[in-house]
Coordinates of C-alpha atoms in Angstrom, one line a residue:
M1 CA -73.1 92.4 22.5
P2 CA -70.6 94.7 24.9
I3 CA -70.6 93.2 28.0
D4 CA -72.1 94.0 30.9
Y5 CA -70.3 94.2 34.2
S6 CA -73.6 96.1 36.3
K7 CA -73.3 92.3 38.1
W8 CA -70.2 93.5 40.4
D9 CA -70.8 97.3 41.0
K10 CA -71.5 95.9 44.4
I11 CA -68.4 94.5 45.1
E12 CA -66.0 96.8 47.2
L13 CA -63.0 95.9 47.0
S14 CA -60.1 97.7 49.9
D15 CA -57.3 95.9 48.5
D16 CA -57.6 96.1 44.7
S17 CA -53.9 95.2 43.4
D18 CA -54.1 96.1 40.4
V19 CA -55.3 100.0 40.4
E20 CA -53.5 102.5 38.8
V21 CA -52.5 104.8 40.4
H22 CA -49.9 108.3 39.4
P23 CA -46.7 106.9 38.7
N24 CA -45.3 109.6 41.4
V25 CA -47.7 107.9 44.2
D26 CA -46.5 105.0 45.1
K27 CA -49.0 102.2 45.4
R28 CA -48.5 100.4 48.9
S29 CA -49.6 103.5 50.3
F30 CA -52.4 104.3 47.9
I31 CA -54.1 100.5 48.7
N32 CA -53.4 101.3 52.3
W33 CA -55.3 104.6 52.3
K34 CA -58.0 103.2 50.2
Q35 CA -58.3 100.6 53.3
R36 CA -58.3 103.3 55.9
D37 CA -60.9 105.9 54.1
I38 CA -64.0 102.6 53.5
H39 CA -63.6 100.9 56.9
E40 CA -63.7 104.8 57.7
K41 CA -66.6 105.0 56.0
R42 CA -68.1 102.4 56.7
Q43 CA -68.1 103.2 60.2
Q44 CA -69.3 106.4 60.9
R45 CA -72.1 105.3 59.0
N46 CA -73.1 102.2 61.0
I47 CA -72.7 105.2 63.8
E48 CA -75.0 107.5 62.2
I49 CA -77.7 103.8 62.1
K50 CA -76.9 103.2 65.6
S51 CA -77.7 107.1 66.2
I52 CA -80.8 107.7 64.2
L53 CA -82.5 104.2 65.5
I54 CA -81.4 105.6 69.1
Q55 CA -83.4 108.9 68.4
L56 CA -86.6 107.0 66.2
T57 CA -87.0 104.6 68.6
M58 CA -86.9 107.4 72.3
Y59 CA -88.6 109.7 70.4
A60 CA -91.9 106.5 69.8
K61 CA -91.6 105.5 72.7
L62 CA -91.8 109.9 75.4
N63 CA -95.1 110.3 72.5
A64 CA -96.9 107.8 73.6
R65 CA -96.3 107.9 77.3
L66 CA -97.1 112.7 76.1
D67 CA -100.6 111.6 75.3
S68 CA -101.2 109.2 77.6
L69 CA -100.2 111.9 80.2
M70 CA -102.6 114.2 78.4
E71 CA -105.0 112.2 78.0
K72 CA -105.9 110.7 81.3
L73 CA -105.2 114.5 83.5
E74 CA -106.0 117.5 83.4
P75 CA -104.6 120.5 83.0
L76 CA -104.2 121.6 86.8
E77 CA -102.4 118.2 87.6
L78 CA -99.9 118.6 84.5
L79 CA -99.0 121.3 87.6
D80 CA -97.8 118.6 89.8
E81 CA -95.2 117.1 89.1
K82 CA -96.1 113.9 92.2
K83 CA -99.1 113.2 90.8
V84 CA -97.3 113.0 87.2
K85 CA -94.9 111.0 87.9
E86 CA -96.9 108.3 89.4
T87 CA -99.4 108.0 86.3
I88 CA -96.8 107.4 83.7
D89 CA -95.4 104.9 86.5
A90 CA -98.3 103.2 86.4
A91 CA -98.7 103.3 82.7
Y92 CA -95.1 102.4 81.6
D93 CA -92.2 100.4 83.2
P94 CA -89.6 102.9 85.2
K95 CA -87.1 101.1 84.8
E96 CA -88.1 100.9 80.8
K97 CA -85.3 101.8 78.1
F98 CA -83.2 102.2 75.0
D99 CA -82.5 97.7 74.8
Y100 CA -81.4 97.3 71.4
H101 CA -81.0 93.0 71.8
K102 CA -84.4 93.5 73.3
L103 CA -85.7 94.6 69.9
K104 CA -83.8 92.2 67.8
N105 CA -85.4 89.7 69.1
D106 CA -89.3 91.3 69.5
K107 CA -89.4 92.9 66.3
G108 CA -87.4 89.3 64.5
E109 CA -87.6 88.9 61.0
E110 CA -89.7 92.1 61.1
L111 CA -86.9 94.7 62.0
R112 CA -85.5 95.8 59.0
K113 CA -81.3 93.9 57.0
G114 CA -80.2 96.7 58.1
L115 CA -80.8 97.1 61.9
R116 CA -80.6 93.1 62.3
D117 CA -76.6 93.7 63.0
L118 CA -75.0 96.4 64.4
E119 CA -72.8 96.1 67.6
F120 CA -73.9 98.1 70.7
S121 CA -72.1 97.3 73.6
T122 CA -72.7 97.2 77.0
D123 CA -71.6 100.3 78.0
E124 CA -74.3 101.8 75.3
I125 CA -77.2 100.5 76.3
E126 CA -76.2 101.0 80.3
S127 CA -76.2 104.9 80.1
M128 CA -79.2 104.9 77.9
P129 CA -82.1 107.3 80.3
P130 CA -85.4 105.7 80.4
Y131 CA -88.4 106.7 78.7
N132 CA -90.3 108.1 81.8
E133 CA -87.3 109.8 83.0
M134 CA -87.4 111.6 79.7
V135 CA -91.0 113.1 80.5
E136 CA -89.9 114.1 83.7
D137 CA -86.9 116.0 82.3
L138 CA -89.5 117.2 79.4
F139 CA -91.8 119.2 82.2
T140 CA -89.0 120.8 83.9
Q141 CA -87.3 121.9 80.5
V142 CA -90.6 123.1 79.4
K143 CA -91.4 125.0 83.2
E144 CA -87.6 126.1 82.9
D145 CA -88.1 127.5 79.3
H146 CA -91.7 129.3 79.9
P147 CA -92.2 129.8 83.8
E148 CA -96.0 131.0 82.8
V149 CA -97.2 127.9 82.7
T150 CA -96.1 127.1 86.4
S151 CA -99.4 128.3 87.4
D152 CA -101.6 127.9 84.1
G153 CA -102.1 123.2 82.8
D154 CA -104.0 124.7 79.3
K155 CA -100.5 126.6 78.5
L156 CA -98.0 123.5 78.7
I157 CA -100.5 122.1 77.3
N158 CA -100.4 124.2 74.2
H159 CA -95.9 124.0 74.9
L160 CA -96.5 120.1 75.3
K161 CA -98.1 119.9 72.2
E162 CA -95.8 122.0 70.2
H163 CA -92.5 120.3 71.7
R164 CA -94.3 116.8 70.1
A165 CA -94.7 118.7 66.2
K166 CA -90.7 119.2 66.6
I167 CA -90.8 115.6 67.6
D168 CA -93.1 114.7 65.4
D169 CA -91.0 116.3 62.4
I170 CA -87.3 115.7 63.0
L171 CA -89.3 111.6 62.8
S172 CA -90.4 111.4 59.6
K173 CA -86.9 113.6 58.3
Q174 CA -83.9 111.4 60.6
T175 CA -86.3 108.4 59.0
I176 CA -86.1 108.8 55.4
K177 CA -82.5 109.8 55.9
L178 CA -82.4 106.1 57.8
D179 CA -83.3 105.0 54.8
S180 CA -80.6 106.6 52.4
L181 CA -78.3 105.1 54.0
L182 CA -79.4 101.6 54.8
Q183 CA -79.7 101.8 50.9
E184 CA -75.9 102.7 50.4
K185 CA -75.1 100.0 52.9
A186 CA -76.7 97.4 51.2
N187 CA -75.3 98.6 47.5
L188 CA -71.9 97.5 48.6
I189 CA -71.0 94.4 49.7
S190 CA -68.6 94.0 53.2
S191 CA -66.7 91.1 55.5
D192 CA -70.3 91.6 57.8
D193 CA -71.7 90.1 54.8
Y194 CA -70.7 86.6 54.6
H195 CA -72.8 83.4 55.2
T196 CA -73.9 80.3 54.6
G197 CA -75.7 80.0 51.9
F198 CA -76.5 76.7 50.8
D199 CA -77.2 74.7 54.2
S200 CA -81.1 75.5 54.9
S201 CA -83.5 72.6 53.3
F202 CA -86.2 75.3 53.2
V203 CA -85.9 78.5 50.9
N204 CA -89.5 81.4 51.6
K205 CA -90.1 82.7 49.0
E206 CA -93.4 83.8 49.5
K207 CA -92.4 87.8 49.4
E208 CA -90.0 87.7 46.6
E209 CA -93.5 86.1 44.7
A210 CA -95.9 88.5 45.7
E211 CA -93.6 90.9 44.7
A212 CA -93.8 89.0 40.7
K213 CA -96.7 88.7 40.9
A214 CA -98.0 92.2 41.6
K215 CA -94.8 93.2 38.6
A216 CA -97.1 91.6 36.6
A217 CA -100.0 92.6 37.1
A218 CA -98.9 96.3 36.8
D219 CA -97.1 95.5 33.0
T220 CA -101.2 94.5 32.0
K221 CA -101.4 98.1 31.7
S222 CA -98.8 98.4 28.5
K223 CA -96.8 95.7 27.5
P224 CA -99.8 94.0 27.3
K225 CA -101.6 96.2 24.8
S226 CA -99.2 96.1 22.1
E227 CA -99.5 92.3 22.4
T228 CA -103.1 92.2 21.5
A229 CA -102.4 94.4 19.1
L230 CA -100.1 92.8 17.2
E231 CA -102.4 89.3 17.8
T232 CA -105.3 90.7 16.2
I233 CA -103.4 92.2 12.7
N234 CA -102.4 88.8 12.4
T235 CA -104.5 86.5 13.2
P236 CA -105.4 84.2 10.6
T237 CA -109.0 84.1 8.6
G238 CA -109.8 82.1 10.9
Q239 CA -109.9 82.6 14.2
S240 CA -113.0 82.7 15.1
S241 CA -113.5 87.3 17.1
S242 CA -114.5 85.2 20.8
Q243 CA -110.7 84.0 20.8
A244 CA -108.8 87.0 19.9
Q245 CA -112.3 88.9 22.2
E246 CA -110.4 86.2 25.3
V247 CA -106.7 88.1 24.2
V248 CA -108.1 91.2 25.3
D249 CA -110.3 90.8 28.5
E250 CA -107.2 88.7 29.4
Y251 CA -105.8 91.4 29.2
D252 CA -107.4 94.1 31.0
Q253 CA -108.7 92.1 33.9
L254 CA -107.9 94.0 36.9
N255 CA -107.2 92.1 40.6
V256 CA -107.5 93.2 43.8
L257 CA -104.1 91.6 45.9
P258 CA -104.8 90.4 48.8
E259 CA -102.6 92.9 51.2
T260 CA -104.4 95.4 48.1
A261 CA -107.3 93.9 50.0
A262 CA -106.6 94.6 53.4
F263 CA -105.6 97.9 53.2
A264 CA -108.8 99.3 51.9
K265 CA -110.4 98.2 55.6
I266 CA -107.7 100.1 57.5
P267 CA -109.5 103.3 58.3
Y268 CA -108.4 105.9 56.6
H269 CA -108.7 108.4 59.4
Q270 CA -105.7 106.2 60.7
L271 CA -102.5 107.0 58.9
D272 CA -99.4 105.3 61.1
K273 CA -101.5 102.7 60.6
S274 CA -101.2 102.5 56.9
R275 CA -98.1 103.9 56.7
D276 CA -96.8 100.6 58.3
F277 CA -98.2 98.4 56.7
L278 CA -96.8 99.9 53.0
L279 CA -93.2 99.8 54.5
K280 CA -94.1 96.3 54.7
N281 CA -95.7 95.7 51.9
S282 CA -94.9 98.6 49.0
H283 CA -94.9 96.2 45.8
I284 CA -98.9 97.3 45.5
C285 CA -98.6 100.6 45.1
T286 CA -99.0 100.1 41.0
E287 CA -101.0 102.1 39.2
N288 CA -102.7 98.6 38.9
Q289 CA -103.3 98.1 42.2
K290 CA -104.7 102.2 41.7
D291 CA -107.3 101.1 39.6
S292 CA -108.5 97.7 40.5
L293 CA -108.8 99.0 43.7
I294 CA -111.1 102.1 42.6
M295 CA -113.1 99.4 40.5
T296 CA -114.8 98.0 43.5
A297 CA -115.5 101.8 45.0
F298 CA -118.1 102.0 41.8
D299 CA -119.5 98.1 44.3
H300 CA -119.4 100.2 47.1
Q301 CA -122.0 102.9 46.3
L302 CA -124.0 101.6 43.4
E303 CA -124.5 98.3 47.2
G304 CA -125.9 102.3 48.9
N305 CA -122.5 102.1 51.0
T306 CA -120.9 105.7 50.7
N307 CA -119.5 105.3 53.9
K308 CA -117.0 102.0 52.0
T309 CA -116.9 103.8 48.5
K310 CA -115.3 106.9 50.6
Q311 CA -113.0 104.7 52.3
V312 CA -110.8 102.7 49.9
V313 CA -110.8 105.6 47.5
H314 CA -108.9 107.5 50.5
Q315 CA -106.8 104.1 50.3
S316 CA -106.9 104.0 46.4
L317 CA -105.4 107.5 46.2
I318 CA -102.6 107.1 48.8
L319 CA -101.4 103.7 46.0
Q320 CA -102.0 106.9 43.1
Y321 CA -99.8 108.6 45.3
V322 CA -97.4 107.0 47.0
G323 CA -96.3 105.2 43.2
Q324 CA -96.6 109.0 41.4
L325 CA -94.4 110.5 43.9
S326 CA -92.0 107.1 43.6
G327 CA -92.1 107.4 39.7
N328 CA -94.1 104.6 39.5
G329 CA -90.4 102.6 39.8
Q330 CA -90.1 99.0 41.2
V331 CA -86.4 100.3 43.5
R332 CA -87.6 99.3 46.9
A333 CA -85.3 101.9 48.5
R334 CA -87.5 104.9 46.1
L335 CA -90.9 103.4 47.8
L336 CA -89.6 103.2 51.1
Q337 CA -88.5 106.9 51.1
G338 CA -91.8 107.5 49.2
I339 CA -94.0 106.7 51.4
E340 CA -92.0 108.2 54.1
M341 CA -91.9 111.2 52.6
F342 CA -95.6 111.5 51.1
F343 CA -97.2 110.0 54.7
S344 CA -95.4 112.6 56.8
N345 CA -96.5 115.9 54.9
L346 CA -99.8 114.2 54.6
M347 CA -99.7 113.6 59.1
N348 CA -99.1 118.0 59.1
R349 CA -103.0 119.0 58.0
S350 CA -101.2 122.2 57.6
S351 CA -98.8 121.4 54.5
P352 CA -100.6 122.1 51.3
V353 CA -99.6 118.3 50.3
A354 CA -102.6 117.2 52.8
A355 CA -104.7 119.8 51.5
A356 CA -104.3 118.8 47.7
F357 CA -104.5 115.0 48.4
N358 CA -108.3 115.7 50.3
D359 CA -108.8 118.0 48.0
D360 CA -109.0 115.2 45.4
V361 CA -110.4 112.7 47.7
E362 CA -113.2 114.5 47.8
R363 CA -113.8 115.5 44.4
T364 CA -112.9 111.8 43.4
F365 CA -115.8 110.7 45.8
Q366 CA -118.0 113.5 44.4
H367 CA -117.2 111.8 40.5
I368 CA -118.3 108.4 42.3
Q369 CA -121.6 109.4 43.6
T370 CA -122.8 110.9 40.2
R371 CA -121.1 107.9 38.0
C372 CA -123.2 105.8 40.3
K373 CA -126.7 107.9 40.3
I374 CA -126.6 107.4 36.8
I375 CA -125.9 104.3 36.6
S376 CA -128.8 103.1 38.0
E377 CA -131.3 105.8 36.5
E378 CA -129.8 104.1 32.9
R379 CA -130.8 101.0 35.3
Q380 CA -133.3 101.9 36.1
G381 CA -135.1 102.9 33.2
Q382 CA -133.8 99.7 31.0
A383 CA -136.2 97.5 33.0
N384 CA -138.8 100.0 32.8
D385 CA -138.3 99.5 29.9
D386 CA -138.0 96.2 29.6
E387 CA -141.7 95.4 31.1
S388 CA -142.7 97.9 28.3
E389 CA -142.5 95.8 25.7
V390 CA -144.5 92.2 27.5
P391 CA -147.4 92.2 24.9
V392 CA -150.4 93.6 25.9
I393 CA -154.0 92.6 23.8
Q394 CA -155.7 96.1 21.7
L395 CA -158.8 96.8 19.5
R396 CA -157.8 98.6 16.5
S397 CA -158.8 99.1 13.1
L398 CA -157.0 98.4 10.1
D399 CA -157.9 100.1 7.3
D400 CA -159.1 104.1 8.4
S401 CA -162.7 104.0 6.5
T402 CA -163.9 102.2 9.0
Q403 CA -163.3 102.4 12.8
L404 CA -164.9 99.5 15.7
T405 CA -167.7 101.1 17.4
V406 CA -168.6 99.4 21.5
N407 CA -172.3 98.1 22.2
T408 CA -173.6 97.1 24.8
P409 CA -175.9 94.2 23.4
F410 CA -179.8 94.2 24.8
E411 CA -181.9 93.0 27.9
G412 CA -183.0 89.7 27.8
S413 CA -180.7 88.7 24.1
K414 CA -179.1 86.4 24.9
E415 CA -176.3 87.9 24.0
H416 CA -177.0 90.4 27.1
E417 CA -176.4 87.3 29.0
V418 CA -173.0 86.3 28.0
F419 CA -172.1 89.6 28.3
S420 CA -173.2 89.7 32.1
T421 CA -172.6 86.1 33.3
K422 CA -168.9 85.8 31.2
L423 CA -167.1 89.1 31.6
S424 CA -165.2 90.5 34.6
K425 CA -166.7 93.4 36.3
E426 CA -164.6 95.6 35.0
M427 CA -164.7 95.3 31.2
Q428 CA -168.7 95.4 31.8
D429 CA -168.4 98.6 33.2
A430 CA -165.6 99.7 30.0
I431 CA -168.0 98.1 27.8
K432 CA -171.0 100.0 29.1
T433 CA -169.1 103.2 28.3
G434 CA -169.2 102.5 24.8
D435 CA -165.4 104.0 24.7
L436 CA -162.7 102.0 22.6
D437 CA -159.5 103.9 24.8
E438 CA -161.7 102.6 27.5
V439 CA -161.9 98.7 27.0
N440 CA -158.5 99.0 25.3
K441 CA -156.9 99.2 29.1
V442 CA -158.8 96.8 30.8
F443 CA -157.0 95.3 28.4
A444 CA -153.8 96.1 28.9
A445 CA -153.8 95.4 32.7
M446 CA -154.8 91.4 31.8
K447 CA -152.4 88.6 30.6
V448 CA -152.6 88.3 26.1
E449 CA -153.6 84.3 27.4
D450 CA -156.5 86.4 29.5
A451 CA -157.4 89.1 26.5
E452 CA -157.7 86.4 24.0
E453 CA -160.1 84.7 26.0
V454 CA -161.5 87.3 26.6
L455 CA -161.7 89.0 23.2
E456 CA -163.6 85.3 21.9
I457 CA -167.2 86.1 25.1
I458 CA -166.5 89.9 23.7
N459 CA -166.8 88.3 19.8
E460 CA -169.5 86.2 21.4
C461 CA -171.8 88.3 22.8
N462 CA -171.4 90.4 19.7
V463 CA -170.1 93.9 21.6
I464 CA -167.5 95.2 19.6
G465 CA -168.6 95.8 15.6
L466 CA -168.2 98.7 12.3
S467 CA -169.5 101.4 11.7
G468 CA -167.8 103.2 7.8
Y469 CA -168.8 105.8 5.6
L470 CA -169.1 106.7 2.0
E471 CA -166.8 108.8 0.5
N472 CA -168.6 109.6 -2.8
E473 CA -172.3 108.3 -4.5
E474 CA -170.5 105.6 -7.2
E475 CA -169.7 103.8 -3.6
F476 CA -173.9 103.8 -2.7
E477 CA -174.7 103.5 -6.5
N478 CA -172.9 100.3 -5.8
L479 CA -174.1 99.1 -2.1
K480 CA -177.5 99.4 -2.8
A481 CA -176.8 97.0 -5.5
Q482 CA -175.5 94.4 -3.6
H483 CA -178.1 94.7 -1.5
G484 CA -180.9 95.4 -4.4
H485 CA -183.0 96.9 -2.0
G486 CA -184.6 100.4 -0.5
N487 CA -186.7 103.0 -1.2
E488 CA -185.9 106.3 -2.5
D489 CA -186.6 107.8 0.3
E490 CA -184.3 106.1 1.7
E491 CA -181.4 106.9 -1.2
E492 CA -182.3 110.5 -0.9
T493 CA -181.2 110.2 2.5
A494 CA -178.1 107.7 2.0
V495 CA -176.6 110.6 -0.7
E496 CA -177.4 113.1 1.8
S497 CA -176.3 111.2 5.0
A498 CA -172.7 110.3 2.6
D499 CA -172.4 113.8 0.9
I500 CA -172.5 115.2 4.9
E501 CA -170.0 112.6 5.3
D502 CA -167.8 112.8 2.6
T503 CA -168.0 117.3 4.3
V504 CA -166.5 116.0 7.6
D505 CA -163.7 114.5 6.0

C-alpha cells in the first residue's frame, strides 16, 4: 500500500537541512536564499491582503455615503458644497476612518481567519483619510474632470453613478483576489499559526456539524442509490416489500436545513444580503438543498401563494448556480470564490449571466405554476369521481322483454291515500308525469336509506308495474292455456297485437 504524504503539504520548512542541491551550489547559501525568499513572499502576501482589506472597507463606506447624499438631496442641492458637507456630517461621524483594531473588535469571530493576524502600525492608521473627506474629494474630482457638471445637477448625478459602478466592479474583483490570497495563506503553516490548542474545556463544533450534515444530505442523491439496489437484489425471500420501501424512503427523503430555510426568506431583490448569508453558510450550496427548497415552492403554489413561490424559486436557483459554478464540491475556498463571482455578475444588470438567470427563474416559475394547475385539476377530478361513486337507487327492468311503467293510483282508492300522504311532493310530481326517468332523478338525490323507505311506499301503492309483449303465436297460446278464459274476438285481437309488437321489434 503506497504511503500518503499529503498531510505534510501545508508544512513549509525554510531551513530544511535535508534539502538536496547541486554539487556546485553551496548548501548553506541555498538554504539562506530559500529562507529569504519564503519570508519575502509571505510579507508581500500580507501587504496585499492589508491593501485589499483597506480598499474594500473604504469603498463600502464611500458607497454608503454617496447613496445617502443622492437620496436626501435634490440635483441642485448636490452642487452646493456647503450643503453636501452639512448633510454628510450630520448623517455620519466626520472623524470616522479606517481603523483595523476597531474593525477587528466589531467583527469578532465574523472576521475571516486570515484577516485576524494582520499588523497595522499607528502611523498607518493615523494616515488614513476620514471617509467624509473622501466623499468631498470625489465631488471635487468629478467637477474638475467634467466642468459642465458645476451648473447641472443631473449630469453630476450621472457621473457619480458611473463612478459608483466602477467602485462596485473593483469591489467584486478585489473580493475574489482576497479569497485567493487567503486560501494561499491558509495552505501553508507558518510560525504565526502556532497557538495553544488544548487549554479550553469547550470546543465549538456547531459549524463543523452543520457542514457534515449538509455533506451527508448531498450524498443521498448518489451513493445511497447504489446501496439501495444492493439491498433489493440481495434481500432474503422472507423480507417484506415494506422493509425495502423503508430503505428507499430513507435515502430519497429531501430535508431543508434550517440555514436553507432562513436563506429562502431573504427578499430576492436584496442580493447583497443573500451573498453575505451564503459566504457565512456556504455548505448549503448543494444540489440536494436546491431540490429540497424547490419542493417547497410547489407547496406554496398549491396553496395559491404565488409571491412565496417566486421567492423560493429565485433563492433555490441561486444555490444551483453557485453549486455548479463551484463544481458542486466541498472545498470552501472554491465555494466562496463561486459565490463572489456569481453575485458580481448578478448585480450587474447588463451582464448576460444576470439575464440568463432571470430567464431561468421566470421559466421555472411558469413551469411550477403549470404543473400545480394540472395537479389541482387532477385532485378536483378525483374528488368529483369520489362523489360520483356514492351509491344510489335506480329503477330498471332486468328483462329486455319487459319494461317498468309508472302509474298514478286512482283517486279514492286505498293506494291513492298512501300515495298522497306518505310520498314527498317531488316524488308525487315525478310519478304523475308517468316517466320512469323523472322518478329515478328524485331517487338519485336521496340517500340509500331514505330511498329504500320510499321504494317500500311505492310498492305499497302499486305505482310501478310491468308491461311486456308476445314475440310469437306460441307464447300467446301458452298464455291463453294458463289463464283458461277469453273469447275468439279477444284471441284475434291478441294475435293481431302480438303481430304488431313483433313487427316493431
